[in-house]
XYZ file of C-alpha atoms in Angstrom:
544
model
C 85.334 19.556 124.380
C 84.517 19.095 120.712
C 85.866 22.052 118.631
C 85.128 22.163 115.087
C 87.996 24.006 112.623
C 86.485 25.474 109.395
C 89.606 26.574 106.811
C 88.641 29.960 104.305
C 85.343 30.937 105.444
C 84.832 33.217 102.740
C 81.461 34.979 104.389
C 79.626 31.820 104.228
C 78.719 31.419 107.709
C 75.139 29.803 106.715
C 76.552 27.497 105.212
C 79.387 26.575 108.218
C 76.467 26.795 110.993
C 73.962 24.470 108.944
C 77.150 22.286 108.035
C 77.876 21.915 112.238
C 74.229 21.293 112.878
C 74.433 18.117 110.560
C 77.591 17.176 112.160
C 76.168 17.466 115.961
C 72.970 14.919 114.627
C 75.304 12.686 113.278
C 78.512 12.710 116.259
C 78.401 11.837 118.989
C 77.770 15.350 120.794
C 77.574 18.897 120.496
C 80.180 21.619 119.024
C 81.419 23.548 121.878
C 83.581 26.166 119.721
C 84.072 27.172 116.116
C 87.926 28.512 114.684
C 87.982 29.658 111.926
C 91.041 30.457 109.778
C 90.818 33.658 107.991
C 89.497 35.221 104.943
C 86.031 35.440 107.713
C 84.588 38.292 105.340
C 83.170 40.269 107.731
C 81.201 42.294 105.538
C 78.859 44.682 107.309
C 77.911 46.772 104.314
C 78.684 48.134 100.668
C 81.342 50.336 101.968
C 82.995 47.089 103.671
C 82.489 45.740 100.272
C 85.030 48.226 98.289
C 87.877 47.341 101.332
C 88.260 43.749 100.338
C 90.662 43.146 98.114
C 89.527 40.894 95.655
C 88.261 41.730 92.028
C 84.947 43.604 91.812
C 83.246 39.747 90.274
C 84.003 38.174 93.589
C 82.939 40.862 95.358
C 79.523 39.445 97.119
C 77.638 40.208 100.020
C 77.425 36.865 101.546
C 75.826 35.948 104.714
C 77.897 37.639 107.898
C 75.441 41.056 107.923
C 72.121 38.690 109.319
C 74.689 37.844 112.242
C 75.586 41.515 112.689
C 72.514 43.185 112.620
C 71.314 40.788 115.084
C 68.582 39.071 112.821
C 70.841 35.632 113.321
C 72.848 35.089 116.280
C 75.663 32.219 115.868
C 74.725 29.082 117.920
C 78.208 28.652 118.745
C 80.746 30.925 119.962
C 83.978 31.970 116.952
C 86.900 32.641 117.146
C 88.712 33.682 113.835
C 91.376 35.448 112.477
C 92.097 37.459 109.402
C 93.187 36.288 106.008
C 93.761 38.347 102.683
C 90.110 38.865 101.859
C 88.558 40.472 104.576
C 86.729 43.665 104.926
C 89.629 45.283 106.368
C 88.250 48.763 107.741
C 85.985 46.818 109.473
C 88.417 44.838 111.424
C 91.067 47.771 111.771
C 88.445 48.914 114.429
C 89.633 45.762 116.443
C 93.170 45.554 116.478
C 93.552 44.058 120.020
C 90.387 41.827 118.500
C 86.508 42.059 119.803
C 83.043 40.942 118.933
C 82.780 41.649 115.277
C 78.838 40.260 116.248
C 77.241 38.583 119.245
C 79.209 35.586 120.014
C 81.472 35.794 116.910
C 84.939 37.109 118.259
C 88.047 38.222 116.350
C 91.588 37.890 117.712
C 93.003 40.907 116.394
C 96.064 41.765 114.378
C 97.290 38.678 117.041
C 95.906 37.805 119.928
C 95.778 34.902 122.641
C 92.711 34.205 124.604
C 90.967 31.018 126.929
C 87.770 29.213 126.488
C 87.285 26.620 129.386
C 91.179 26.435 130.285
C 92.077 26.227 126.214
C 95.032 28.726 125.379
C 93.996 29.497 122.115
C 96.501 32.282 119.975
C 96.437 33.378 116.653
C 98.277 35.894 113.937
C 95.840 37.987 111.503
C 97.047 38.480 107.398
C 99.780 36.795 105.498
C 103.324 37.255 104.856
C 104.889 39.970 102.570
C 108.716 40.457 102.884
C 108.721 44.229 101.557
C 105.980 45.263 104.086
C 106.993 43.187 107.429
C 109.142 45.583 109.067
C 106.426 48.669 108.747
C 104.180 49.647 111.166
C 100.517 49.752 111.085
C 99.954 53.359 108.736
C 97.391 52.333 106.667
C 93.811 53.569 107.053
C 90.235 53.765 105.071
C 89.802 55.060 102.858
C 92.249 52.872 100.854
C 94.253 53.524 97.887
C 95.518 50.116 95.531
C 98.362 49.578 97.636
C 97.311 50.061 101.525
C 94.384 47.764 100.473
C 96.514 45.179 100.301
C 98.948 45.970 102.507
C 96.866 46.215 105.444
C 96.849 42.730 106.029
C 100.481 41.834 105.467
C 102.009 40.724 109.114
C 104.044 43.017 110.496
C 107.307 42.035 112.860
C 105.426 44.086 115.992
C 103.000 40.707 116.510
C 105.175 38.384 115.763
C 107.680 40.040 118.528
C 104.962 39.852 121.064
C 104.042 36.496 120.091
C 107.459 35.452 120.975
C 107.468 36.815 124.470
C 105.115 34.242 125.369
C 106.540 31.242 127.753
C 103.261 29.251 129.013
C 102.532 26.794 126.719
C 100.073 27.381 124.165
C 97.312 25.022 122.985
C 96.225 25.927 119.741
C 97.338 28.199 117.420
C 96.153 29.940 113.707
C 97.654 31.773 111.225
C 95.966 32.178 107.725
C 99.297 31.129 105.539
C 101.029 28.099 106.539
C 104.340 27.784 108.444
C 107.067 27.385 105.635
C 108.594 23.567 105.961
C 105.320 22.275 107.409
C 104.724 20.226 104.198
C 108.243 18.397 104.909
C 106.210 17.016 108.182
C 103.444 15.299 106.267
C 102.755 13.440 102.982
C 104.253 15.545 100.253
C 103.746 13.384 97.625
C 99.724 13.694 98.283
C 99.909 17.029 98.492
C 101.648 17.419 94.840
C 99.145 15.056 93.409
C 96.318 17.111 94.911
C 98.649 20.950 93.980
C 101.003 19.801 91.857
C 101.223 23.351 90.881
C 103.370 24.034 94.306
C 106.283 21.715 93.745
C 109.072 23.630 92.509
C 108.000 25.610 96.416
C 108.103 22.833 98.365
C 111.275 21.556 96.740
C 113.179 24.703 97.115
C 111.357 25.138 100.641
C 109.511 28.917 99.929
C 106.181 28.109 100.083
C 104.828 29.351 103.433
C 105.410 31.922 105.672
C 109.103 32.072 107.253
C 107.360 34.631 110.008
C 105.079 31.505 111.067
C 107.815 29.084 110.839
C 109.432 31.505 113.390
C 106.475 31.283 115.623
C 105.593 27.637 115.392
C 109.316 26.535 116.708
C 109.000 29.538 119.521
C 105.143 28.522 120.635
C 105.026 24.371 119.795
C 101.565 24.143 120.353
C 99.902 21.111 120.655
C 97.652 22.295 117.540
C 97.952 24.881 114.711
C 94.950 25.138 112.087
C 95.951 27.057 109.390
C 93.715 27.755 105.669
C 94.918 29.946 102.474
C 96.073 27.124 99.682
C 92.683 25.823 99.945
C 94.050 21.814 100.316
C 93.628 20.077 103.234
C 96.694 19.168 104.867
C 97.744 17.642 108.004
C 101.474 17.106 109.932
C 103.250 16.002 112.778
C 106.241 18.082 113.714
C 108.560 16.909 116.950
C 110.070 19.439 117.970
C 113.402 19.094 119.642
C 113.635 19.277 123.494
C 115.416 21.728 125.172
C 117.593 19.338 127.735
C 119.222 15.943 126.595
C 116.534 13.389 128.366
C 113.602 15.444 128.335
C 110.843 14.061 125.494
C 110.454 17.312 122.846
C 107.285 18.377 122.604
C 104.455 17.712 118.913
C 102.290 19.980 116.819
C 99.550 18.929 115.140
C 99.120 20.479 111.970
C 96.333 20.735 109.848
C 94.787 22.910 106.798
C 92.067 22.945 105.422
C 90.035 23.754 102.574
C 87.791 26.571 101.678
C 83.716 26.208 102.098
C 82.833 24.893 99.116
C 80.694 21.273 97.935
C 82.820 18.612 98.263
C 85.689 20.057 99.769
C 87.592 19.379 102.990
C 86.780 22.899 104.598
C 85.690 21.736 108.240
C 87.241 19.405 111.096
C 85.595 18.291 114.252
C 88.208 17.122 116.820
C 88.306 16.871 120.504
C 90.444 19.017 122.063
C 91.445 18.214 126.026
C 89.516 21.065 128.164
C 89.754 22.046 132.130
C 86.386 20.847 133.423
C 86.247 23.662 136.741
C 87.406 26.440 134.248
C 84.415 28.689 132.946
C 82.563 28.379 130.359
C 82.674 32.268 128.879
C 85.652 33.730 126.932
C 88.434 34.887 128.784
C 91.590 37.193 128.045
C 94.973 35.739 128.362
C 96.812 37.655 131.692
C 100.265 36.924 130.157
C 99.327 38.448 126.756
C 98.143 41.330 128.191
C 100.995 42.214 130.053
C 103.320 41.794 126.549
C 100.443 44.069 125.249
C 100.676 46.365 127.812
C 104.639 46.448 128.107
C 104.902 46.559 124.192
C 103.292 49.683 123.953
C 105.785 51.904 123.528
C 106.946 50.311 121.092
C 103.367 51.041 118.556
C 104.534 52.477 114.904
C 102.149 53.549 112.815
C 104.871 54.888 109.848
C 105.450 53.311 107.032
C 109.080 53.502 107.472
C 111.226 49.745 107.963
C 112.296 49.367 111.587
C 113.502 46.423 113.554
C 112.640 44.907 116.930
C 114.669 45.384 119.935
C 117.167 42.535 120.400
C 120.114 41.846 122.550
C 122.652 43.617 119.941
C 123.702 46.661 122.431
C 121.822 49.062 120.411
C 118.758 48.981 123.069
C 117.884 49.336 126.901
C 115.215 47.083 126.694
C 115.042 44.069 124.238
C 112.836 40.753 127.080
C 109.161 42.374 127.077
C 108.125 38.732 128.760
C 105.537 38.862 131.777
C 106.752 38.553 135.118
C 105.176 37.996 137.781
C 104.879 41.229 138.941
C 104.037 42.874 135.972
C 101.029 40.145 135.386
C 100.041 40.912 138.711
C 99.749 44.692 137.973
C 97.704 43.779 135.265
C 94.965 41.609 136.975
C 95.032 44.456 139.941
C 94.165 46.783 136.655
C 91.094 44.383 135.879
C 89.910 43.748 139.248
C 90.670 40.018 138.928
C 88.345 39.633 135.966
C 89.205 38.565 133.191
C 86.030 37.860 131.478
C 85.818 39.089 127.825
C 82.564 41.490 128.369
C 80.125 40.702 125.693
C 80.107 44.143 124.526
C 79.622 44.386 121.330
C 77.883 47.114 119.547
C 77.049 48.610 115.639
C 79.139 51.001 114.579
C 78.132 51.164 110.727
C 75.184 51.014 108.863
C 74.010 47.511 108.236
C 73.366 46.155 104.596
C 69.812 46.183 103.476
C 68.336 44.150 100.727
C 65.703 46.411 100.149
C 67.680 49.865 99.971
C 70.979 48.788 98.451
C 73.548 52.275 99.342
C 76.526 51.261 96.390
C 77.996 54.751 97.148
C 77.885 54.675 100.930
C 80.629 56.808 102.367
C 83.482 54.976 103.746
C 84.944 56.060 107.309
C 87.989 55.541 109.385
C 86.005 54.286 113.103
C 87.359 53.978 116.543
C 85.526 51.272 117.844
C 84.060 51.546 121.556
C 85.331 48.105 122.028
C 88.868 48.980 121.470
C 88.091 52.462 123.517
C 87.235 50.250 126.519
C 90.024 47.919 126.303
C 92.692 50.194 125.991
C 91.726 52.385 128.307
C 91.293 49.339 130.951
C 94.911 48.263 130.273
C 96.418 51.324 129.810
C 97.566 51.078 126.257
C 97.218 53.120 123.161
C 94.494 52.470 120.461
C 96.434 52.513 116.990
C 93.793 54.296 115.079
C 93.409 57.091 117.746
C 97.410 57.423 116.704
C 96.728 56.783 113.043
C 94.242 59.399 113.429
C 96.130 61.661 114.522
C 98.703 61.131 112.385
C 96.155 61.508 109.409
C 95.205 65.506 111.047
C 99.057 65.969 110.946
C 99.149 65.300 107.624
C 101.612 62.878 108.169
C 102.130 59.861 105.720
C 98.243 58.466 105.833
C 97.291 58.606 101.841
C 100.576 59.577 101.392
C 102.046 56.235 100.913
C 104.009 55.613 97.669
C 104.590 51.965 97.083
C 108.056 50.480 97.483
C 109.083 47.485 95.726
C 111.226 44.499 97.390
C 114.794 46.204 95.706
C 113.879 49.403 97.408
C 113.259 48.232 100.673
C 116.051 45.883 101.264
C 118.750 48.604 99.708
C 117.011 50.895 102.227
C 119.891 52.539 104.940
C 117.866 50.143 107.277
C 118.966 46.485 108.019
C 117.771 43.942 105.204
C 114.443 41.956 106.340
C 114.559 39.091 108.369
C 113.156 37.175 105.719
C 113.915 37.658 102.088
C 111.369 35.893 100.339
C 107.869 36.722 99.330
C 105.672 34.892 100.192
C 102.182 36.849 100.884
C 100.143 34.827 98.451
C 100.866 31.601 96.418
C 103.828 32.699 93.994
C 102.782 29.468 92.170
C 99.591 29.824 90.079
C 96.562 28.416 92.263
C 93.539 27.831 90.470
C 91.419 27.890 93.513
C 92.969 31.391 94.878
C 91.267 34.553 94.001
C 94.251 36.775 91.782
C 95.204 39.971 92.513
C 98.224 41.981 90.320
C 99.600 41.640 93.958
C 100.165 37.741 93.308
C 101.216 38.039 89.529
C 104.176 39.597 89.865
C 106.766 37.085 90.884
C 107.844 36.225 87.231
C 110.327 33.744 88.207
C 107.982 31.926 90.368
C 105.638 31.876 87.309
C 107.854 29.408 85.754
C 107.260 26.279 88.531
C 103.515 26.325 87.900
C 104.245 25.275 84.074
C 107.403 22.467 85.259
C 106.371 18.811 84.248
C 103.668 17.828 85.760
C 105.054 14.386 85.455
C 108.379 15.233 87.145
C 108.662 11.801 89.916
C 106.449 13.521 93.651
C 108.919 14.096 96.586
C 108.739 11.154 98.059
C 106.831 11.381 101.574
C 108.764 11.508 105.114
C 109.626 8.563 106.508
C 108.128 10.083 109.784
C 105.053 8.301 111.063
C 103.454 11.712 110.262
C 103.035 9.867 106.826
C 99.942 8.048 108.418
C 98.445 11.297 110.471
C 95.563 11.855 108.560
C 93.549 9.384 111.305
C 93.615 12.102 113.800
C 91.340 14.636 111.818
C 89.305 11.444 110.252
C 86.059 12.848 111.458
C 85.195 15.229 108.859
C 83.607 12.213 107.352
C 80.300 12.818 109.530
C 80.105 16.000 107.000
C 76.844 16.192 104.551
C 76.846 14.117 101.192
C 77.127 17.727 99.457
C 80.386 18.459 101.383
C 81.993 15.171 101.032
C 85.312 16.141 99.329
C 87.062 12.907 98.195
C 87.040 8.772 99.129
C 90.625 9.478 99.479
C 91.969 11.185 102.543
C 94.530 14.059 102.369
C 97.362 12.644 104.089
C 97.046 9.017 102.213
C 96.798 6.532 105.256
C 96.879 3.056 104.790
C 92.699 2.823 104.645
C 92.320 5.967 102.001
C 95.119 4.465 100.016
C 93.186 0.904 100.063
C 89.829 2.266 99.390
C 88.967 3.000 95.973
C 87.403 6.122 94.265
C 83.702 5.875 94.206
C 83.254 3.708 96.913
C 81.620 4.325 100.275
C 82.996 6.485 102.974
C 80.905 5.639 106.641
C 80.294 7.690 108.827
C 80.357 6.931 112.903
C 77.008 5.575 112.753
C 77.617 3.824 110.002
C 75.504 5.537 107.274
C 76.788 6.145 103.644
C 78.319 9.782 102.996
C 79.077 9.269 99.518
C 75.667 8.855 97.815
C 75.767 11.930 96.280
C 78.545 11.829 93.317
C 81.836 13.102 93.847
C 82.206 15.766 91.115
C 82.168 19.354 90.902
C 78.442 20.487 91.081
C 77.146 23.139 88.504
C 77.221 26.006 90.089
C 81.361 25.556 90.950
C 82.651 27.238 88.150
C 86.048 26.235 86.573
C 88.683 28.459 86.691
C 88.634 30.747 83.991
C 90.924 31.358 81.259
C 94.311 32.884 82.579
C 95.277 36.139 81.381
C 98.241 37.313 79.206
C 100.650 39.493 81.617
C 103.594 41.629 80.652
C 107.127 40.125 82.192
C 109.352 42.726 83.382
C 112.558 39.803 82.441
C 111.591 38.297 79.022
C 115.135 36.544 79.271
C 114.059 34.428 82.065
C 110.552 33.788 80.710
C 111.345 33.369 76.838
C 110.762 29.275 77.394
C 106.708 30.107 78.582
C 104.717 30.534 75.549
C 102.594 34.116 75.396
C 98.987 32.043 76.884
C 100.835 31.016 80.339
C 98.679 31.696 83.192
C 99.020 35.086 85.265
């Protein structure tokens, strides 16, 4: 089946749909699925509005409310996940993931599903070192810290990720696995971002929580967004007996929907022709869900996982074959994803704009249902609770990274920050949040003509002919004449000159420069450094 891969959606789902319309006149078929990577911007509403983190300028309604009032309905089914721009209280209604709008499905906090025998997983938010051992406390409304905490990963999803065994098909995650870049064409990527080598060099530019899962899962695909660069690798993974061939990711990034960027793939993705057609939930998920339950935290104290240490009864919560069993006895044998969606907010109207609608903590019917048919426990009937206990909810004081790994607690798993780009991105939208690892401040001022890391040897060097059809993308999304990865016919082919499509016709007719209304990035602030010793070489106007 043809599945198309969009990168940082950004609320522009016009755009995307028109975008995969061109691309079905133009290829040789029609899209079967849509995956999108995060930052989705599910905005239903003003209220939705105020729970996205992002500066009040970049705050904009977007397109997503015609698909969730039902006035547009998405002619393909989507699947996404969430970044670190999302409307957040929105999407806390799903955290074992449901129709955020006919036909458009999120996967939850994390979540594994099938679409016509495809195993298709994914993790929600980005990596923050300080906040992965919590549990899940926050709630609307929001104070400046839980709004961005709420989508930092926790350890809970990545620990149920990791009881999985069946292989898995394709994966997402918003932030990319750290080390990826050492699988692909690093010196491209530095030409295109040079801003991120001192990151890749010292290996801390991803997330180490990924990494985990990518060596645990190896699936044949993971699509991942955030640094707004398309990117694609080839990691062989080692195999697990001498003789047996190890099994290969492909990896790919992409860009965010903009002109002339690389924000959408169309590839063809192997599918089981007598498997159905509808969306289906994955049995041995569930049954992690379901025996996982117990161990649901919605504190924002640090807490580990069980492992085999001697410190727990229970550490393997992997599906048997009994316990899946259970499960599918549970669901009659059906596991069909019910198209049940419903509205459970107020719906933006152009007419009668509401800037001080009031802003509400929901239990989604969805989630209601779901739990209730697998037996679990729905985290914001907890949180809720909780909240009439007076206990923690709007309570939360933040911690920095010192307090939390000197806490009585085991350290983290992983030491490093990395929730957002450490490295000054022009493309990414700022928050304080981002600006305040002064060290890493330093790389995005190095020499920019300090020699590239020389690319892997590995034949993942030449990769990029894999995800090649992007090209059949209109003349107003046409990013470069180069692609990403360098292959021998995008390092032959010279800027300005044609790029064909399939069929032959011209994508390139339309210049290849920013267009007016893509506005530079704009001057970067002045910030106060906590360690003036280590910053004294960056003159005063350095970039936040």
């Amino acid at each position: 089946m043809r599945v198309a891969v969009a990168g940082c959606c950004h609320g522009e789902l016009d755009k995307i749909y028109e975008t995969l319309a061109l691309a079905e006149r133009r290829g040789p078929g029609q899209i079967d699925l849509l995956l999108c990577c995060g930052d989705f911007q599910a905005v239903r509403n003003e209220a939705d509005l105020r729970c996205m983190a992002v500066p009040p300028k970049y705050r904009h309604m977007q397109t997503f409310y015609r698909y969730y009032s039902g006035e547009k309905k998405a002619p393909v089914l989507t699947i996404f996940i969430g970044g670190n721009h999302e409307a957040s209280n929105h999407l806390q209604e799903l955290p074992y993931g449901g129709w955020v709008a006919p036909n458009i499905y999120y996967l939850g906090l994390a979540g594994v599903v099938k679409y016509r025998g495809v195993r298709i997983g994914g993790i929600s938010g980005i990596f923050k070192s300080h906040d992965y051992r919590k549990g899940h406390f926050e709630c609307p409304p929001y104070d400046a810290a839980t709004i961005r905490s709420v989508y930092h990963v926790r350890n809970i999803e990545v620990y149920k990720l990791k009881q999985l065994k069946q292989p898995m098909d394709i994966f997402l995650s918003h932030d990319w696995p750290r080390s990826i870049y050492h699988y692909g064409n690093k010196k491209q990527l530095l030409k295109t971002k040079s801003f991120f080598r001192q990151e890749v060099e010292n290996n801390t530019l991803g997330s180490p929580a990924a990494s985990e899962l990518l060596e645990h899962l190896k699936p044949a695909y993971w699509f991942s967004a955030h640094l707004h660069v398309k990117f694609a690798a080839l990691m062989q993974h080692q195999a697990k007996d001498k003789g047996q061939t190890g099994k290969k990711t492909k990896f790919l990034a992409l860009d965010k929907c903009l002109p002339h960027r690389d924000f959408l793939q169309v590839i063809e993705i192997e599918h089981d022709p007598s498997a159905p057609d509808y969306l289906e939930y994955d049995i041995e998920w569930l049954t992690v869900l379901r025996a996982t339950n117990d161990l649901i935290n919605v504190t924002g104290r640090l807490w580990n996982m069980p492992e085999n240490n001697g410190l727990h009864t229970r550490w393997d919560y992997s599906a048997t074959e009994e316990a899946m069993n259970e499960v599918l006895e549970k669901l009659n044998h059906d596991l069909k994803v019910l198209c049940n969606f419903s509205v459970t907010a107020a719906c933006y109207d152009p007419s009668k704009p509401q800037t001080q609608m009031q802003l509400a903590h929901r239990i989604n019917p969805q989630t209601t249902e779901f739990c209730a048919q697998l037996g679990i426990t729905d985290i914001n009937v907890r949180l809720q609770k909780a909240k009439e206990e007076q206990q923690l909810c709007g309570e939360y004081e933040e911690q920095d990274d010192v307090e939390s790994n000197n806490s009585g607690e085991d350290p983290s798993d992983y030491n490093t920050d990395t929730s957002a780009l450490s490295s000054v991105n022009p493309d990414e939208i700022m928050l304080d949040e981002e600006e305040e690892d002064e060290d890493s401040l330093v790389s995005a001022h190095s020499d920019m003509n300090t020699q590239s890391v020389e690319p892997s040897s590995d034949p993942a060097s030449d990769f990029s002919g894999s995800f090649s059809d992007v090209r059949i993308l209109p003349g107003s999304m046409v990013v470069s004449s180069d692609d990403t990865l360098g292959s021998p016919v995008g390092r032959e082919r010279k800027t300005g000159e044609a790029v064909e499509s399939g069929d032959g016709k011209d994508l390139t007719e339309v210049p290849l420069k920013r267009l007016s209304d893509e506005h530079e990035p704009e001057p970067r602030k002045k910030i106060k450094r906590r360690n003036q010793a280590i910053c004294a070489a960056v003159d005063d106007d350095d970039a936040a």
